[in-house]
mmCIF file of N, CA and C in Angstrom:
data_model
loop_
_atom_site.group_PDB
_atom_site.id
_atom_site.type_symbol
_atom_site.label_atom_id
_atom_site.label_comp_id
_atom_site.label_asym_id
_atom_site.label_seq_id
_atom_site.Cartn_x
_atom_site.Cartn_y
_atom_site.Cartn_z
ATOM 1 N N MET M 859 22.809 -20.487 25.447
ATOM 2 C CA MET M 859 24.191 -20.698 25.807
ATOM 3 C C MET M 859 24.321 -22.070 26.424
ATOM 4 N N THR M 860 24.622 -23.001 25.622
ATOM 5 C CA THR M 860 24.694 -24.370 26.110
ATOM 6 C C THR M 860 25.975 -24.615 26.888
ATOM 7 N N GLY M 861 25.881 -25.479 27.871
ATOM 8 C CA GLY M 861 27.039 -25.872 28.643
ATOM 9 C C GLY M 861 27.418 -24.895 29.748
ATOM 10 N N THR M 862 26.784 -23.770 29.838
ATOM 11 C CA THR M 862 27.150 -22.781 30.851
ATOM 12 C C THR M 862 26.192 -22.790 32.029
ATOM 13 N N GLY M 863 25.081 -23.496 31.867
ATOM 14 C CA GLY M 863 24.088 -23.502 32.921
ATOM 15 C C GLY M 863 23.206 -22.274 32.907
ATOM 16 N N GLN M 864 23.439 -21.371 31.968
ATOM 17 C CA GLN M 864 22.626 -20.165 31.864
ATOM 18 C C GLN M 864 21.495 -20.390 30.879
ATOM 19 N N GLN M 865 20.423 -19.649 31.090
ATOM 20 C CA GLN M 865 19.302 -19.684 30.172
ATOM 21 C C GLN M 865 19.684 -18.938 28.894
ATOM 22 N N PRO M 866 19.171 -19.395 27.743
ATOM 23 C CA PRO M 866 19.465 -18.650 26.509
ATOM 24 C C PRO M 866 18.856 -17.254 26.577
ATOM 25 N N ALA M 867 19.525 -16.313 25.941
ATOM 26 C CA ALA M 867 19.041 -14.929 25.928
ATOM 27 C C ALA M 867 17.725 -14.853 25.169
ATOM 28 N N ASP M 868 16.863 -13.949 25.598
ATOM 29 C CA ASP M 868 15.607 -13.717 24.903
ATOM 30 C C ASP M 868 15.919 -12.956 23.626
ATOM 31 N N LEU M 869 15.658 -13.570 22.500
ATOM 32 C CA LEU M 869 15.967 -12.952 21.221
ATOM 33 C C LEU M 869 14.734 -12.386 20.539
ATOM 34 N N HIS M 870 13.676 -12.193 21.292
ATOM 35 C CA HIS M 870 12.464 -11.581 20.750
ATOM 36 C C HIS M 870 12.536 -10.080 20.992
ATOM 37 N N PHE M 871 12.570 -9.321 19.900
ATOM 38 C CA PHE M 871 12.624 -7.873 19.985
ATOM 39 C C PHE M 871 11.433 -7.320 19.234
ATOM 40 N N PRO M 872 10.450 -6.767 19.932
ATOM 41 C CA PRO M 872 9.286 -6.190 19.255
ATOM 42 C C PRO M 872 9.709 -5.088 18.284
ATOM 43 N N ALA M 873 8.893 -4.857 17.272
ATOM 44 C CA ALA M 873 9.208 -3.880 16.228
ATOM 45 C C ALA M 873 9.490 -2.497 16.817
ATOM 46 N N LEU M 874 8.708 -2.068 17.777
ATOM 47 C CA LEU M 874 8.907 -0.742 18.361
ATOM 48 C C LEU M 874 10.288 -0.636 19.012
ATOM 49 N N VAL M 875 10.673 -1.654 19.755
ATOM 50 C CA VAL M 875 11.991 -1.667 20.400
ATOM 51 C C VAL M 875 13.087 -1.656 19.336
ATOM 52 N N ASN M 876 12.943 -2.454 18.283
ATOM 53 C CA ASN M 876 13.930 -2.469 17.203
ATOM 54 C C ASN M 876 14.038 -1.112 16.534
ATOM 55 N N GLY M 877 12.890 -0.499 16.223
ATOM 56 C CA GLY M 877 12.910 0.796 15.559
ATOM 57 C C GLY M 877 13.613 1.855 16.389
ATOM 58 N N LEU M 878 13.304 1.886 17.670
ATOM 59 C CA LEU M 878 13.950 2.867 18.544
ATOM 60 C C LEU M 878 15.441 2.585 18.691
ATOM 61 N N ASP M 879 15.810 1.310 18.733
ATOM 62 C CA ASP M 879 17.222 0.942 18.823
ATOM 63 C C ASP M 879 17.983 1.397 17.577
ATOM 64 N N PHE M 880 17.389 1.203 16.391
ATOM 65 C CA PHE M 880 18.027 1.678 15.160
ATOM 66 C C PHE M 880 18.177 3.199 15.187
ATOM 67 N N LEU M 881 17.174 3.886 15.714
ATOM 68 C CA LEU M 881 17.233 5.350 15.779
ATOM 69 C C LEU M 881 18.360 5.806 16.709
ATOM 70 N N VAL M 882 18.483 5.184 17.865
ATOM 71 C CA VAL M 882 19.559 5.506 18.807
ATOM 72 C C VAL M 882 20.916 5.223 18.161
ATOM 73 N N SER M 883 21.012 4.119 17.443
ATOM 74 C CA SER M 883 22.258 3.774 16.774
ATOM 75 C C SER M 883 22.618 4.812 15.705
ATOM 76 N N ALA M 884 21.628 5.278 14.948
ATOM 77 C CA ALA M 884 21.887 6.292 13.921
ATOM 78 C C ALA M 884 22.435 7.564 14.555
ATOM 79 N N VAL M 885 21.813 7.997 15.637
ATOM 80 C CA VAL M 885 22.275 9.209 16.324
ATOM 81 C C VAL M 885 23.682 8.993 16.877
ATOM 82 N N GLY M 886 23.942 7.822 17.435
ATOM 83 C CA GLY M 886 25.271 7.510 17.954
ATOM 84 C C GLY M 886 26.323 7.524 16.858
ATOM 85 N N SER M 887 25.987 7.007 15.698
ATOM 86 C CA SER M 887 26.930 7.008 14.576
ATOM 87 C C SER M 887 27.248 8.428 14.124
ATOM 88 N N LEU M 888 26.269 9.303 14.200
ATOM 89 C CA LEU M 888 26.486 10.684 13.775
ATOM 90 C C LEU M 888 27.419 11.443 14.708
ATOM 91 N N SER M 889 27.537 10.987 15.947
ATOM 92 C CA SER M 889 28.436 11.667 16.879
ATOM 93 C C SER M 889 29.878 11.235 16.647
ATOM 94 N N GLY M 890 30.102 10.059 16.069
ATOM 95 C CA GLY M 890 31.457 9.586 15.797
ATOM 96 C C GLY M 890 32.240 9.368 17.071
ATOM 97 N N ASP M 891 33.405 8.770 16.922
ATOM 98 C CA ASP M 891 34.244 8.495 18.092
ATOM 99 C C ASP M 891 34.811 9.767 18.706
ATOM 100 N N ASP M 892 35.104 10.744 17.878
ATOM 101 C CA ASP M 892 35.694 11.991 18.375
ATOM 102 C C ASP M 892 34.768 13.189 18.169
ATOM 103 N N GLY M 893 33.486 12.911 18.007
ATOM 104 C CA GLY M 893 32.528 13.983 17.778
ATOM 105 C C GLY M 893 32.388 14.360 16.318
ATOM 106 N N GLN M 894 33.215 13.804 15.476
ATOM 107 C CA GLN M 894 33.179 14.067 14.041
ATOM 108 C C GLN M 894 32.948 12.743 13.312
ATOM 109 N N PRO M 895 31.747 12.540 12.755
ATOM 110 C CA PRO M 895 31.496 11.267 12.077
ATOM 111 C C PRO M 895 32.338 11.127 10.809
ATOM 112 N N GLY M 896 32.925 9.957 10.665
ATOM 113 C CA GLY M 896 33.681 9.643 9.465
ATOM 114 C C GLY M 896 32.770 9.000 8.434
ATOM 115 N N PRO M 897 33.321 8.612 7.295
ATOM 116 C CA PRO M 897 32.514 7.998 6.238
ATOM 117 C C PRO M 897 31.776 6.735 6.702
ATOM 118 N N ARG M 898 32.439 5.893 7.473
ATOM 119 C CA ARG M 898 31.800 4.665 7.975
ATOM 120 C C ARG M 898 30.657 5.014 8.926
ATOM 121 N N ASP M 899 30.893 5.995 9.788
ATOM 122 C CA ASP M 899 29.845 6.445 10.713
ATOM 123 C C ASP M 899 28.629 6.947 9.944
ATOM 124 N N MET M 900 28.869 7.728 8.895
ATOM 125 C CA MET M 900 27.775 8.267 8.085
ATOM 126 C C MET M 900 27.013 7.141 7.389
ATOM 127 N N LYS M 901 27.761 6.161 6.876
ATOM 128 C CA LYS M 901 27.125 5.032 6.200
ATOM 129 C C LYS M 901 26.159 4.319 7.144
ATOM 130 N N TYR M 902 26.629 4.023 8.350
ATOM 131 C CA TYR M 902 25.761 3.307 9.283
ATOM 132 C C TYR M 902 24.649 4.190 9.839
ATOM 133 N N ALA M 903 24.888 5.484 9.944
ATOM 134 C CA ALA M 903 23.822 6.390 10.380
ATOM 135 C C ALA M 903 22.679 6.365 9.373
ATOM 136 N N VAL M 904 23.007 6.432 8.089
ATOM 137 C CA VAL M 904 21.971 6.417 7.049
ATOM 138 C C VAL M 904 21.264 5.072 7.015
ATOM 139 N N LEU M 905 22.018 3.985 7.061
ATOM 140 C CA LEU M 905 21.407 2.647 7.046
ATOM 141 C C LEU M 905 20.476 2.451 8.239
ATOM 142 N N HIS M 906 20.923 2.869 9.409
ATOM 143 C CA HIS M 906 20.107 2.676 10.610
ATOM 144 C C HIS M 906 18.929 3.639 10.659
ATOM 145 N N LEU M 907 19.079 4.829 10.085
ATOM 146 C CA LEU M 907 17.939 5.740 9.998
ATOM 147 C C LEU M 907 16.866 5.149 9.091
ATOM 148 N N GLN M 908 17.269 4.568 7.970
ATOM 149 C CA GLN M 908 16.319 3.919 7.061
ATOM 150 C C GLN M 908 15.615 2.772 7.775
ATOM 151 N N ALA M 909 16.387 1.944 8.469
ATOM 152 C CA ALA M 909 15.799 0.810 9.187
ATOM 153 C C ALA M 909 14.854 1.295 10.287
ATOM 154 N N ALA M 910 15.228 2.375 10.977
ATOM 155 C CA ALA M 910 14.379 2.922 12.036
ATOM 156 C C ALA M 910 13.054 3.406 11.461
ATOM 157 N N ALA M 911 13.121 4.172 10.377
ATOM 158 C CA ALA M 911 11.893 4.699 9.776
ATOM 159 C C ALA M 911 10.978 3.563 9.348
ATOM 160 N N GLU M 912 11.515 2.600 8.642
ATOM 161 C CA GLU M 912 10.695 1.481 8.165
ATOM 162 C C GLU M 912 10.112 0.681 9.322
ATOM 163 N N THR M 913 10.925 0.383 10.305
ATOM 164 C CA THR M 913 10.480 -0.436 11.434
ATOM 165 C C THR M 913 9.432 0.292 12.273
ATOM 166 N N LEU M 914 9.615 1.585 12.501
ATOM 167 C CA LEU M 914 8.644 2.339 13.307
ATOM 168 C C LEU M 914 7.314 2.506 12.571
ATOM 169 N N LEU M 915 7.364 2.699 11.265
ATOM 170 C CA LEU M 915 6.117 2.769 10.491
ATOM 171 C C LEU M 915 5.357 1.446 10.586
ATOM 172 N N LYS M 916 6.077 0.348 10.458
ATOM 173 C CA LYS M 916 5.435 -0.970 10.524
ATOM 174 C C LYS M 916 4.952 -1.282 11.941
ATOM 175 N N ALA M 917 5.676 -0.805 12.937
ATOM 176 C CA ALA M 917 5.235 -1.007 14.327
ATOM 177 C C ALA M 917 3.895 -0.318 14.558
ATOM 178 N N ARG M 918 3.749 0.876 13.995
ATOM 179 C CA ARG M 918 2.476 1.598 14.136
ATOM 180 C C ARG M 918 1.349 0.869 13.423
ATOM 181 N N LEU M 919 1.637 0.354 12.229
ATOM 182 C CA LEU M 919 0.634 -0.435 11.514
ATOM 183 C C LEU M 919 0.230 -1.659 12.332
ATOM 184 N N GLU M 920 1.228 -2.320 12.896
ATOM 185 C CA GLU M 920 0.975 -3.538 13.664
ATOM 186 C C GLU M 920 0.095 -3.260 14.881
ATOM 187 N N MET M 921 0.225 -2.066 15.461
ATOM 188 C CA MET M 921 -0.628 -1.704 16.597
ATOM 189 C C MET M 921 -2.097 -1.681 16.180
ATOM 190 N N ARG M 922 -2.342 -1.266 14.965
ATOM 191 C CA ARG M 922 -3.718 -1.196 14.445
ATOM 192 C C ARG M 922 -4.231 -2.569 14.068
ATOM 193 N N ASP M 923 -3.404 -3.290 13.262
ATOM 194 C CA ASP M 923 -3.782 -4.619 12.793
ATOM 195 C C ASP M 923 -2.537 -5.281 12.216
ATOM 196 N N PRO M 924 -2.062 -6.367 12.805
ATOM 197 C CA PRO M 924 -0.841 -7.018 12.321
ATOM 198 C C PRO M 924 -0.895 -7.396 10.841
ATOM 199 N N ALA M 925 -2.057 -7.675 10.326
ATOM 200 C CA ALA M 925 -2.181 -8.054 8.912
ATOM 201 C C ALA M 925 -1.742 -6.923 7.994
ATOM 202 N N LEU M 926 -1.855 -5.677 8.456
ATOM 203 C CA LEU M 926 -1.485 -4.535 7.625
ATOM 204 C C LEU M 926 0.009 -4.481 7.322
ATOM 205 N N VAL M 927 0.801 -5.191 8.094
ATOM 206 C CA VAL M 927 2.243 -5.212 7.870
ATOM 207 C C VAL M 927 2.592 -6.155 6.716
ATOM 208 N N TRP M 928 1.739 -7.113 6.451
ATOM 209 C CA TRP M 928 2.002 -8.100 5.403
ATOM 210 C C TRP M 928 1.862 -7.473 4.025
ATOM 211 N N THR M 929 2.706 -7.930 3.092
ATOM 212 C CA THR M 929 2.576 -7.482 1.706
ATOM 213 C C THR M 929 1.180 -7.791 1.203
ATOM 214 N N ASN M 930 0.737 -9.007 1.420
ATOM 215 C CA ASN M 930 -0.607 -9.431 1.007
ATOM 216 C C ASN M 930 -1.439 -9.643 2.267
ATOM 217 N N VAL M 931 -2.244 -8.666 2.607
ATOM 218 C CA VAL M 931 -3.042 -8.676 3.841
ATOM 219 C C VAL M 931 -3.942 -9.905 3.927
ATOM 220 N N GLU M 932 -4.464 -10.343 2.783
ATOM 221 C CA GLU M 932 -5.403 -11.469 2.762
ATOM 222 C C GLU M 932 -4.750 -12.793 3.174
ATOM 223 N N LEU M 933 -3.437 -12.889 3.092
ATOM 224 C CA LEU M 933 -2.736 -14.131 3.443
ATOM 225 C C LEU M 933 -2.295 -14.166 4.905
ATOM 226 N N PHE M 934 -2.685 -13.168 5.693
ATOM 227 C CA PHE M 934 -2.241 -13.085 7.090
ATOM 228 C C PHE M 934 -2.514 -14.377 7.848
ATOM 229 N N ASP M 935 -1.508 -14.814 8.568
ATOM 230 C CA ASP M 935 -1.596 -15.995 9.427
ATOM 231 C C ASP M 935 -0.885 -15.640 10.731
ATOM 232 N N GLN M 936 -1.603 -15.666 11.835
ATOM 233 C CA GLN M 936 -1.055 -15.235 13.126
ATOM 234 C C GLN M 936 0.199 -16.014 13.505
ATOM 235 N N ARG M 937 0.191 -17.332 13.308
ATOM 236 C CA ARG M 937 1.363 -18.129 13.683
ATOM 237 C C ARG M 937 2.588 -17.751 12.859
ATOM 238 N N LYS M 938 2.382 -17.566 11.554
ATOM 239 C CA LYS M 938 3.504 -17.159 10.698
ATOM 240 C C LYS M 938 3.984 -15.757 11.072
ATOM 241 N N HIS M 939 3.045 -14.898 11.421
ATOM 242 C CA HIS M 939 3.406 -13.534 11.812
ATOM 243 C C HIS M 939 4.285 -13.562 13.063
ATOM 244 N N GLU M 940 3.874 -14.311 14.048
ATOM 245 C CA GLU M 940 4.631 -14.393 15.295
ATOM 246 C C GLU M 940 6.009 -14.996 15.072
ATOM 247 N N ALA M 941 6.131 -15.894 14.088
ATOM 248 C CA ALA M 941 7.414 -16.525 13.778
ATOM 249 C C ALA M 941 8.265 -15.663 12.845
ATOM 250 N N GLY M 942 7.665 -14.590 12.302
ATOM 251 C CA GLY M 942 8.388 -13.742 11.363
ATOM 252 C C GLY M 942 8.529 -14.376 9.996
ATOM 253 N N ASP M 943 7.645 -15.324 9.699
ATOM 254 C CA ASP M 943 7.700 -16.072 8.445
ATOM 255 C C ASP M 943 6.730 -15.478 7.429
ATOM 256 N N PHE M 944 7.044 -14.256 6.959
ATOM 257 C CA PHE M 944 6.182 -13.584 5.989
ATOM 258 C C PHE M 944 6.966 -12.459 5.344
ATOM 259 N N LYS M 945 6.476 -11.965 4.237
ATOM 260 C CA LYS M 945 7.083 -10.813 3.568
ATOM 261 C C LYS M 945 6.273 -9.579 3.958
ATOM 262 N N SER M 946 6.979 -8.590 4.482
ATOM 263 C CA SER M 946 6.291 -7.380 4.925
ATOM 264 C C SER M 946 6.281 -6.331 3.819
ATOM 265 N N CYS M 947 5.373 -5.382 3.970
ATOM 266 C CA CYS M 947 5.237 -4.299 3.000
ATOM 267 C C CYS M 947 6.437 -3.365 3.091
ATOM 268 N N GLY M 948 6.601 -2.530 2.083
ATOM 269 C CA GLY M 948 7.672 -1.553 2.069
ATOM 270 C C GLY M 948 7.248 -0.247 2.710
ATOM 271 N N VAL M 949 8.152 0.700 2.751
ATOM 272 C CA VAL M 949 7.901 1.991 3.389
ATOM 273 C C VAL M 949 6.749 2.732 2.716
ATOM 274 N N LYS M 950 6.753 2.785 1.400
ATOM 275 C CA LYS M 950 5.700 3.507 0.689
ATOM 276 C C LYS M 950 4.324 2.927 1.021
ATOM 277 N N THR M 951 4.205 1.612 0.973
ATOM 278 C CA THR M 951 2.930 0.959 1.292
ATOM 279 C C THR M 951 2.561 1.192 2.749
ATOM 280 N N ALA M 952 3.537 1.131 3.646
ATOM 281 C CA ALA M 952 3.256 1.361 5.069
ATOM 282 C C ALA M 952 2.688 2.755 5.283
ATOM 283 N N ILE M 953 3.274 3.757 4.638
ATOM 284 C CA ILE M 953 2.776 5.133 4.779
ATOM 285 C C ILE M 953 1.365 5.247 4.207
ATOM 286 N N GLU M 954 1.149 4.641 3.046
ATOM 287 C CA GLU M 954 -0.187 4.690 2.447
ATOM 288 C C GLU M 954 -1.220 4.015 3.341
ATOM 289 N N ARG M 955 -0.853 2.881 3.920
ATOM 290 C CA ARG M 955 -1.788 2.175 4.806
ATOM 291 C C ARG M 955 -2.032 2.959 6.087
ATOM 292 N N LEU M 956 -1.005 3.604 6.602
ATOM 293 C CA LEU M 956 -1.206 4.448 7.786
ATOM 294 C C LEU M 956 -2.174 5.573 7.465
ATOM 295 N N ARG M 957 -1.999 6.160 6.309
ATOM 296 C CA ARG M 957 -2.869 7.266 5.895
ATOM 297 C C ARG M 957 -4.292 6.780 5.633
ATOM 298 N N ASP M 958 -4.436 5.685 4.897
ATOM 299 C CA ASP M 958 -5.747 5.237 4.435
ATOM 300 C C ASP M 958 -6.495 4.352 5.432
ATOM 301 N N THR M 959 -5.778 3.493 6.127
ATOM 302 C CA THR M 959 -6.431 2.526 7.006
ATOM 303 C C THR M 959 -6.465 2.997 8.455
ATOM 304 N N VAL M 960 -5.346 3.471 8.925
ATOM 305 C CA VAL M 960 -5.281 3.930 10.310
ATOM 306 C C VAL M 960 -5.811 5.351 10.410
ATOM 307 N N ARG M 961 -5.862 6.033 9.272
ATOM 308 C CA ARG M 961 -6.379 7.386 9.158
ATOM 309 C C ARG M 961 -5.593 8.374 10.012
ATOM 310 N N ILE M 962 -4.288 8.239 9.940
ATOM 311 C CA ILE M 962 -3.433 9.176 10.647
ATOM 312 C C ILE M 962 -3.443 10.490 9.886
ATOM 313 N N GLU M 963 -3.802 11.541 10.583
ATOM 314 C CA GLU M 963 -3.760 12.869 9.977
ATOM 315 C C GLU M 963 -2.292 13.272 9.925
ATOM 316 N N SER M 964 -1.761 13.332 8.733
ATOM 317 C CA SER M 964 -0.347 13.590 8.601
ATOM 318 C C SER M 964 -0.049 14.274 7.291
ATOM 319 N N THR M 965 1.057 14.949 7.284
ATOM 320 C CA THR M 965 1.529 15.549 6.049
ATOM 321 C C THR M 965 2.578 14.664 5.399
ATOM 322 N N ILE M 966 2.749 13.451 5.891
ATOM 323 C CA ILE M 966 3.725 12.531 5.301
ATOM 324 C C ILE M 966 3.231 12.121 3.927
ATOM 325 N N ASP M 967 4.073 12.349 2.949
ATOM 326 C CA ASP M 967 3.776 11.980 1.573
ATOM 327 C C ASP M 967 4.674 10.812 1.203
ATOM 328 N N PRO M 968 4.103 9.658 0.806
ATOM 329 C CA PRO M 968 4.938 8.509 0.462
ATOM 330 C C PRO M 968 5.905 8.800 -0.684
ATOM 331 N N GLU M 969 5.645 9.856 -1.438
ATOM 332 C CA GLU M 969 6.523 10.212 -2.554
ATOM 333 C C GLU M 969 7.493 11.335 -2.189
ATOM 334 N N ASP M 970 7.560 11.697 -0.912
ATOM 335 C CA ASP M 970 8.486 12.717 -0.449
ATOM 336 C C ASP M 970 9.912 12.333 -0.839
ATOM 337 N N ALA M 971 10.678 13.304 -1.308
ATOM 338 C CA ALA M 971 12.041 13.041 -1.788
ATOM 339 C C ALA M 971 12.912 12.395 -0.705
ATOM 340 N N GLY M 972 12.781 12.844 0.528
ATOM 341 C CA GLY M 972 13.562 12.266 1.620
ATOM 342 C C GLY M 972 13.214 10.814 1.872
ATOM 343 N N LEU M 973 11.932 10.493 1.851
ATOM 344 C CA LEU M 973 11.515 9.103 2.046
ATOM 345 C C LEU M 973 11.925 8.229 0.872
ATOM 346 N N ARG M 974 11.834 8.778 -0.328
ATOM 347 C CA ARG M 974 12.291 8.016 -1.501
ATOM 348 C C ARG M 974 13.780 7.725 -1.392
ATOM 349 N N ALA M 975 14.539 8.702 -0.901
ATOM 350 C CA ALA M 975 15.983 8.499 -0.736
ATOM 351 C C ALA M 975 16.263 7.420 0.300
ATOM 352 N N LEU M 976 15.508 7.417 1.398
ATOM 353 C CA LEU M 976 15.698 6.375 2.409
ATOM 354 C C LEU M 976 15.354 4.999 1.846
ATOM 355 N N ARG M 977 14.299 4.924 1.028
ATOM 356 C CA ARG M 977 13.933 3.639 0.434
ATOM 357 C C ARG M 977 15.006 3.143 -0.511
ATOM 358 N N ALA M 978 15.775 4.044 -1.079
ATOM 359 C CA ALA M 978 16.793 3.674 -2.061
ATOM 360 C C ALA M 978 18.086 3.185 -1.402
ATOM 361 N N VAL M 979 18.198 3.305 -0.088
ATOM 362 C CA VAL M 979 19.409 2.848 0.602
ATOM 363 C C VAL M 979 19.514 1.345 0.442
ATOM 364 N N PRO M 980 20.656 0.869 -0.079
ATOM 365 C CA PRO M 980 20.798 -0.583 -0.283
ATOM 366 C C PRO M 980 20.884 -1.357 1.007
#
């Protein structure tokens, strides 16, 4: 905020914080202004639920190894990662990597109809 004498706001939001924020937003949208979500509320609830799922899966991968979040793990560069200058993997790949690399015992199937539907959200 230039000219105000105030320090600029911290715009660094870790993946876990972002994922949880999207989840809170999705739940808030489902409550609607009068307790009944309208079409716009539903649209944003679905969009934010998709973003929450993807972001939280990637946050878990990042806890194990930041390179696992990258589409191409072999190209991992810490400086680019910290700057957000990379292409990250998708939900299906994140689930597979959690299962195979992090060895999370889970019944999550990357081909689950619900997860496929979330991936299809534009």
